[in-house]
């Protein structure tokens, strides 16, 4: 399942940021609607986003089913008065609640919900001249069922939405512009999926299953020996035709925690330690890009040369941090000899996927 943010601002195509779209959406966060405690010191399950452009559509983050929704004809007042004594219409009650369901590689179901509140009322929406396309005039416009006053909360009745579908426009909450957005899971859904993961396990171990998604994490125990290069490289720092870049060697005095991921074909790594007070202490200023350009796109060629006995096992090792296929064909020693999960090229350190 592909997920995108609830707002899709334009970003520079030549941006060098790792994720320019999310960087832009991060700027939409407001001080008065933060998670988990709002400005009024009460528990707040989501966050308020204000793109500073009321005509920027609020969009579904993923394919899903409509659980419930409300479309209001007018805004309401929280009791604040205008100078002439009339009620100030400064809040919007419109919302859409979506249910999303997907399956993992091992056919485990993952179910979660997304909520979009304080959507602009119909009178306000119709006052956005030339900015709101007419129904049916273009893809990804406000659907008919969100263009009429529902006179209260109504059931989704089997309605479906797709990622990036328009759900409405930003309204107000007590005079503040912003859309309340949150993602949540019901307790049983949470246990059904995350109960089988290493989440919140103090001493994580390598999972026995073949499920994999997201970033890869390793725990490298303390007092391990780091090698600047894998054994067997030639005078040009190449092994079986694959070049390795020399990196610092030595011994780690504390356990290291490593995160690796891929973005636009490149591989990135973050390494940190955990201080006595439980805080992370990063060993780099930010994610470190692997010196091999387009690492992800060249992985199969790399695996074919480094692991000729079974390139597919080698590919899984490079991509996922462990061999998912069962039974593994590569002998354990060969599987470990060229694999380097961290930016300092440790080998044979028993990196473990969290």
Short mmCIF file of C-alpha atoms in Angstrom, two decimals:
data_model
loop_
_atom_site.label_atom_id
_atom_site.label_comp_id
_atom_site.label_asym_id
_atom_site.label_seq_id
_atom_site.Cartn_x
_atom_site.Cartn_y
_atom_site.Cartn_z
CA UNK A 1 0.00 0.00 0.00
CA UNK A 2 1.34 3.41 -1.00
CA UNK A 3 0.73 6.26 1.44
CA UNK A 4 1.04 9.98 0.72
CA UNK A 5 0.47 13.05 2.94
CA UNK A 6 -2.96 14.74 3.22
CA UNK A 7 -1.64 17.82 1.41
CA UNK A 8 0.40 17.71 -1.80
CA UNK A 9 2.20 21.05 -2.20
CA UNK A 10 4.39 21.68 -5.21
CA UNK A 11 8.08 21.04 -4.62
CA UNK A 12 11.12 21.76 -6.73
CA UNK A 13 11.90 18.89 -9.08
CA UNK A 14 15.64 19.45 -8.62
CA UNK A 15 15.53 19.54 -4.82
CA UNK A 16 18.45 17.76 -3.15
CA UNK A 17 16.45 17.00 0.00
CA UNK A 18 15.84 13.34 0.80
CA UNK A 19 12.07 13.89 0.94
CA UNK A 20 11.18 17.43 -0.19
CA UNK A 21 7.43 16.73 -0.16
CA UNK A 22 7.38 15.70 3.51
CA UNK A 23 9.72 18.58 4.36
CA UNK A 24 7.14 20.95 2.87
CA UNK A 25 4.24 19.29 4.71
CA UNK A 26 6.20 19.45 7.98
CA UNK A 27 6.07 23.24 7.65
CA UNK A 28 2.25 23.07 7.79
CA UNK A 29 2.24 22.02 11.46
CA UNK A 30 0.72 24.56 13.84
CA UNK A 31 1.58 25.45 17.43
CA UNK A 32 -2.03 25.16 18.63
CA UNK A 33 -2.76 21.65 17.36
CA UNK A 34 0.22 19.44 18.12
CA UNK A 35 0.47 15.80 19.15
CA UNK A 36 0.07 14.47 21.82
CA UNK A 37 -0.69 17.55 23.98
CA UNK A 38 -2.35 20.59 22.39
CA UNK A 39 -1.81 24.24 23.33
CA UNK A 40 -4.66 24.05 25.86
CA UNK A 41 -2.77 21.23 27.67
CA UNK A 42 -5.35 18.60 26.80
CA UNK A 43 -4.71 15.25 25.16
CA UNK A 44 -4.73 15.67 21.38
CA UNK A 45 -4.71 12.53 19.22
CA UNK A 46 -3.68 14.19 15.97
CA UNK A 47 -2.11 17.35 14.64
CA UNK A 48 -3.39 20.44 12.87
CA UNK A 49 -2.00 21.24 9.43
CA UNK A 50 -2.29 24.67 7.80
CA UNK A 51 -0.86 24.96 4.26
CA UNK A 52 -1.54 28.75 4.24
CA UNK A 53 -3.60 28.22 1.09
CA UNK A 54 -7.24 27.41 1.74
CA UNK A 55 -7.73 26.23 -1.83
CA UNK A 56 -5.13 23.46 -1.47
CA UNK A 57 -7.25 20.28 -1.32
CA UNK A 58 -7.24 17.85 1.59
CA UNK A 59 -6.57 14.42 0.09
CA UNK A 60 -6.93 10.79 1.13
CA UNK A 61 -3.58 9.36 2.19
CA UNK A 62 -4.32 5.87 0.81
CA UNK A 63 -7.00 3.72 -0.79
CA UNK A 64 -9.77 2.99 1.68
CA UNK A 65 -13.41 2.71 2.69
CA UNK A 66 -15.47 5.61 4.01
CA UNK A 67 -16.58 4.82 7.57
CA UNK A 68 -18.44 8.07 8.27
CA UNK A 69 -18.48 11.69 7.18
CA UNK A 70 -20.21 15.00 7.68
CA UNK A 71 -20.70 17.90 5.29
CA UNK A 72 -22.00 21.16 6.74
CA UNK A 73 -23.74 23.97 4.93
CA UNK A 74 -22.34 26.67 7.23
CA UNK A 75 -19.66 27.17 9.84
CA UNK A 76 -20.61 27.34 13.53
CA UNK A 77 -19.59 29.56 16.43
CA UNK A 78 -17.71 28.60 19.58
CA UNK A 79 -19.39 31.49 21.37
CA UNK A 80 -16.98 34.20 20.29
CA UNK A 81 -18.78 37.42 19.36
CA UNK A 82 -18.21 39.84 16.52
CA UNK A 83 -17.89 43.57 17.34
CA UNK A 84 -21.61 43.99 16.51
CA UNK A 85 -22.56 41.30 19.05
CA UNK A 86 -23.38 38.56 16.56
CA UNK A 87 -21.86 35.10 16.78
CA UNK A 88 -18.54 34.69 15.01
CA UNK A 89 -18.73 31.67 12.70
CA UNK A 90 -15.22 30.48 13.44
CA UNK A 91 -15.34 26.67 13.47
CA UNK A 92 -16.08 23.87 11.01
CA UNK A 93 -17.57 20.47 11.86
CA UNK A 94 -17.02 18.72 8.53
CA UNK A 95 -14.98 15.52 8.62
CA UNK A 96 -14.21 12.27 6.79
CA UNK A 97 -13.16 9.03 8.50
CA UNK A 98 -11.48 6.37 6.35
CA UNK A 99 -10.56 2.75 7.00
CA UNK A 100 -7.51 1.31 5.26
CA UNK A 101 -6.64 -2.38 4.98
CA UNK A 102 -3.64 -4.05 3.40
CA UNK A 103 -1.72 -7.31 3.69
CA UNK A 104 1.93 -8.03 4.27
CA UNK A 105 4.11 -10.57 2.52
CA UNK A 106 3.00 -13.26 4.96
CA UNK A 107 -0.67 -12.32 4.44
CA UNK A 108 -0.98 -10.67 7.83
CA UNK A 109 -3.69 -8.02 7.70
CA UNK A 110 -2.85 -4.46 8.67
CA UNK A 111 -5.88 -2.26 9.38
CA UNK A 112 -5.75 1.40 10.35
CA UNK A 113 -7.87 4.55 10.12
CA UNK A 114 -7.25 8.11 8.97
CA UNK A 115 -9.31 11.08 10.14
CA UNK A 116 -9.64 14.52 8.53
CA UNK A 117 -11.58 17.09 10.61
CA UNK A 118 -12.50 20.78 10.43
CA UNK A 119 -13.21 20.56 6.71
CA UNK A 120 -14.60 23.74 5.17
CA UNK A 121 -18.39 24.12 4.95
CA UNK A 122 -20.18 24.30 1.59
CA UNK A 123 -20.74 28.06 1.70
CA UNK A 124 -17.05 28.58 2.32
CA UNK A 125 -16.07 26.09 -0.37
CA UNK A 126 -18.26 27.83 -2.92
CA UNK A 127 -16.54 31.12 -2.11
CA UNK A 128 -13.24 29.86 -3.48
CA UNK A 129 -13.85 31.29 -6.99
CA UNK A 130 -12.15 29.53 -9.83
CA UNK A 131 -10.19 27.30 -7.48
CA UNK A 132 -12.60 24.38 -6.94
CA UNK A 133 -13.23 22.37 -10.15
CA UNK A 134 -16.82 21.52 -10.97
CA UNK A 135 -17.95 17.96 -10.30
CA UNK A 136 -16.91 15.60 -13.08
CA UNK A 137 -14.71 18.20 -14.77
CA UNK A 138 -11.38 16.60 -13.91
CA UNK A 139 -9.91 13.67 -12.00
CA UNK A 140 -9.31 14.05 -8.28
CA UNK A 141 -11.95 16.70 -7.60
CA UNK A 142 -14.45 16.91 -4.75
CA UNK A 143 -16.93 14.04 -5.31
CA UNK A 144 -20.69 14.59 -5.43
CA UNK A 145 -21.30 12.97 -2.03
CA UNK A 146 -19.11 15.64 -0.40
CA UNK A 147 -20.89 18.56 -2.12
CA UNK A 148 -24.20 18.44 -0.23
CA UNK A 149 -25.16 19.16 3.38
CA UNK A 150 -25.58 15.82 5.18
CA UNK A 151 -27.45 17.44 8.10
CA UNK A 152 -25.34 15.51 10.58
CA UNK A 153 -23.00 12.52 10.66
CA UNK A 154 -23.76 9.80 8.11
CA UNK A 155 -22.37 6.35 7.37
CA UNK A 156 -20.03 5.76 4.47
CA UNK A 157 -22.38 3.03 3.17
CA UNK A 158 -19.72 1.25 1.16
CA UNK A 159 -18.23 4.33 -0.47
CA UNK A 160 -14.60 3.94 -1.50
CA UNK A 161 -11.84 6.46 -2.02
CA UNK A 162 -8.45 6.19 -3.62
CA UNK A 163 -5.15 7.72 -2.68
CA UNK A 164 -5.00 11.44 -3.46
CA UNK A 165 -8.79 11.74 -3.86
CA UNK A 166 -10.02 15.15 -2.71
CA UNK A 167 -11.93 15.06 0.60
CA UNK A 168 -12.49 18.78 1.09
CA UNK A 169 -10.72 21.99 1.97
CA UNK A 170 -9.19 23.47 5.10
CA UNK A 171 -11.60 25.03 7.57
CA UNK A 172 -11.19 26.49 11.05
CA UNK A 173 -11.23 25.39 14.67
CA UNK A 174 -12.02 28.19 17.14
CA UNK A 175 -10.81 30.79 14.68
CA UNK A 176 -7.58 29.01 13.74
CA UNK A 177 -7.15 27.76 10.17
CA UNK A 178 -6.14 24.12 9.97
CA UNK A 179 -7.21 20.54 9.34
CA UNK A 180 -7.06 18.06 12.20
CA UNK A 181 -5.34 14.95 10.83
CA UNK A 182 -4.62 11.70 12.61
CA UNK A 183 -3.90 8.04 11.97
CA UNK A 184 -4.94 5.45 14.54
CA UNK A 185 -5.58 1.75 15.03
CA UNK A 186 -8.11 -0.12 17.15
CA UNK A 187 -6.58 -2.25 19.95
CA UNK A 188 -7.39 -5.60 18.33
CA UNK A 189 -6.03 -4.47 14.95
CA UNK A 190 -2.87 -3.21 16.64
CA UNK A 191 -2.27 -6.50 18.45
CA UNK A 192 -3.07 -8.55 15.35
CA UNK A 193 -0.25 -6.94 13.44
CA UNK A 194 2.34 -5.48 15.81
CA UNK A 195 2.03 -8.33 18.30
CA UNK A 196 4.16 -10.41 15.92
CA UNK A 197 6.91 -7.78 15.52
CA UNK A 198 9.88 -6.67 17.62
CA UNK A 199 8.18 -3.40 18.58
CA UNK A 200 8.76 -2.52 22.26
CA UNK A 201 10.95 -5.60 22.79
CA UNK A 202 13.87 -4.65 25.06
CA UNK A 203 16.17 -7.34 23.64
CA UNK A 204 15.14 -7.73 19.99
CA UNK A 205 16.10 -10.76 17.96
CA UNK A 206 16.01 -11.60 14.28
CA UNK A 207 12.42 -12.49 13.28
CA UNK A 208 11.82 -16.06 12.20
CA UNK A 209 9.32 -15.10 9.49
CA UNK A 210 9.81 -13.65 6.04
CA UNK A 211 7.74 -10.49 6.50
CA UNK A 212 9.59 -7.30 5.67
CA UNK A 213 8.58 -3.68 5.14
CA UNK A 214 10.05 -0.24 5.70
CA UNK A 215 13.56 0.43 6.93
CA UNK A 216 16.01 -2.16 8.21
CA UNK A 217 17.49 -1.94 11.71
CA UNK A 218 20.45 -3.70 13.29
CA UNK A 219 21.87 -4.04 16.77
CA UNK A 220 25.65 -4.43 16.82
CA UNK A 221 26.85 -5.60 20.25
CA UNK A 222 29.68 -3.74 21.94
CA UNK A 223 33.34 -4.74 21.58
CA UNK A 224 33.09 -5.86 17.98
CA UNK A 225 35.97 -5.52 15.54
CA UNK A 226 35.40 -3.26 12.53
CA UNK A 227 37.37 -3.88 9.35
CA UNK A 228 38.10 -1.00 6.94
CA UNK A 229 37.64 -3.41 4.02
CA UNK A 230 36.27 -6.93 3.58
CA UNK A 231 38.89 -9.69 3.42
CA UNK A 232 40.19 -10.64 0.00
CA UNK A 233 40.16 -7.25 -1.73
CA UNK A 234 42.89 -6.63 -4.30
CA UNK A 235 45.25 -3.67 -4.57
CA UNK A 236 42.44 -1.57 -6.07
CA UNK A 237 40.11 -2.31 -3.15
CA UNK A 238 38.01 -4.54 -5.38
CA UNK A 239 36.54 -7.93 -4.56
CA UNK A 240 35.25 -9.98 -7.49
CA UNK A 241 35.11 -6.78 -9.51
CA UNK A 242 33.14 -4.81 -6.89
CA UNK A 243 34.90 -1.77 -5.45
CA UNK A 244 34.78 -1.12 -1.71
CA UNK A 245 35.60 2.24 -0.15
CA UNK A 246 37.99 2.13 2.84
CA UNK A 247 36.36 3.29 6.06
CA UNK A 248 37.53 3.60 9.68
CA UNK A 249 38.22 0.37 11.49
CA UNK A 250 38.54 -0.33 15.19
CA UNK A 251 36.37 -1.55 18.05
CA UNK A 252 33.08 -0.16 19.32
CA UNK A 253 32.98 0.37 23.08
CA UNK A 254 29.19 0.54 23.20
CA UNK A 255 26.39 -1.17 21.33
CA UNK A 256 25.57 0.46 18.01
CA UNK A 257 22.13 0.85 16.48
CA UNK A 258 21.99 1.06 12.71
CA UNK A 259 19.18 2.07 10.36
CA UNK A 260 19.42 1.62 6.59
CA UNK A 261 16.97 2.53 3.87
CA UNK A 262 16.76 3.35 0.18
CA UNK A 263 15.55 6.56 -1.42
CA UNK A 264 15.43 7.26 -5.15
CA UNK A 265 17.88 4.45 -5.81
CA UNK A 266 20.48 5.49 -3.24
CA UNK A 267 21.24 3.82 0.07
CA UNK A 268 21.34 5.78 3.33
CA UNK A 269 22.52 4.81 6.79
CA UNK A 270 22.16 6.29 10.27
CA UNK A 271 24.11 5.08 13.30
CA UNK A 272 23.54 5.95 16.95
CA UNK A 273 24.25 4.90 20.51
CA UNK A 274 21.92 5.02 23.50
CA UNK A 275 23.03 7.21 26.41
CA UNK A 276 22.46 6.18 30.06
CA UNK A 277 19.40 8.46 30.18
CA UNK A 278 17.89 6.57 27.23
CA UNK A 279 18.42 9.31 24.64
CA UNK A 280 19.84 8.62 21.21
CA UNK A 281 23.32 9.95 20.47
CA UNK A 282 23.82 10.06 16.70
CA UNK A 283 27.32 9.43 15.39
CA UNK A 284 26.65 11.37 12.19
CA UNK A 285 24.99 14.72 11.50
CA UNK A 286 22.34 13.03 9.38
CA UNK A 287 21.75 10.06 7.07
CA UNK A 288 24.96 9.06 5.28
CA UNK A 289 24.64 8.36 1.58
CA UNK A 290 26.51 5.30 0.35
CA UNK A 291 29.36 6.29 -1.99
CA UNK A 292 28.05 3.81 -4.57
CA UNK A 293 25.68 5.85 -6.74
CA UNK A 294 22.29 4.24 -7.46
CA UNK A 295 23.12 1.43 -5.05
CA UNK A 296 19.59 0.04 -5.07
CA UNK A 297 19.44 -0.18 -8.86
CA UNK A 298 22.80 -1.95 -9.03
CA UNK A 299 22.16 -4.46 -6.25
CA UNK A 300 21.44 -7.46 -8.42
CA UNK A 301 24.66 -6.98 -10.38
CA UNK A 302 26.49 -6.57 -7.08
CA UNK A 303 24.88 -9.71 -5.66
CA UNK A 304 25.65 -11.73 -8.80
CA UNK A 305 29.36 -10.95 -8.52
CA UNK A 306 29.75 -11.17 -4.74
CA UNK A 307 27.52 -14.21 -4.20
CA UNK A 308 27.81 -16.38 -7.34
CA UNK A 309 26.69 -19.47 -5.40
CA UNK A 310 23.21 -17.94 -5.05
CA UNK A 311 22.72 -14.36 -6.30
CA UNK A 312 19.09 -14.29 -5.11
CA UNK A 313 20.17 -14.96 -1.52
CA UNK A 314 22.85 -12.31 -1.91
CA UNK A 315 20.31 -9.83 -3.22
CA UNK A 316 18.01 -10.40 -0.24
CA UNK A 317 20.96 -9.98 2.09
CA UNK A 318 21.88 -6.64 0.52
CA UNK A 319 18.30 -5.42 0.23
CA UNK A 320 16.69 -6.66 3.45
CA UNK A 321 19.65 -7.24 5.74
CA UNK A 322 18.96 -10.98 5.98
CA UNK A 323 18.07 -13.88 3.72
CA UNK A 324 14.29 -14.27 3.63
CA UNK A 325 14.13 -17.33 1.36
CA UNK A 326 13.95 -20.71 3.04
CA UNK A 327 16.06 -22.71 3.04
CA UNK A 328 18.98 -20.34 2.50
CA UNK A 329 21.44 -21.57 -0.14
CA UNK A 330 24.44 -19.43 0.77
CA UNK A 331 26.69 -20.93 3.46
CA UNK A 332 26.61 -18.76 6.62
CA UNK A 333 30.27 -17.78 6.35
CA UNK A 334 29.93 -16.62 2.74
CA UNK A 335 26.71 -14.78 3.55
CA UNK A 336 28.47 -12.76 6.24
CA UNK A 337 31.86 -12.16 4.66
CA UNK A 338 30.94 -9.25 2.36
CA UNK A 339 27.90 -7.85 4.12
CA UNK A 340 28.29 -4.44 5.79
CA UNK A 341 25.20 -3.00 7.51
CA UNK A 342 26.79 0.18 8.87
CA UNK A 343 28.69 3.10 7.40
CA UNK A 344 31.87 1.82 9.05
CA UNK A 345 31.80 -1.48 7.15
CA UNK A 346 31.71 -3.99 9.99
CA UNK A 347 31.73 -7.55 8.74
CA UNK A 348 30.73 -10.72 10.52
CA UNK A 349 29.24 -8.67 13.36
CA UNK A 350 25.91 -10.44 13.57
CA UNK A 351 23.78 -7.45 12.53
CA UNK A 352 20.18 -8.14 13.51
CA UNK A 353 17.00 -6.94 11.85
CA UNK A 354 14.64 -5.45 14.42
#
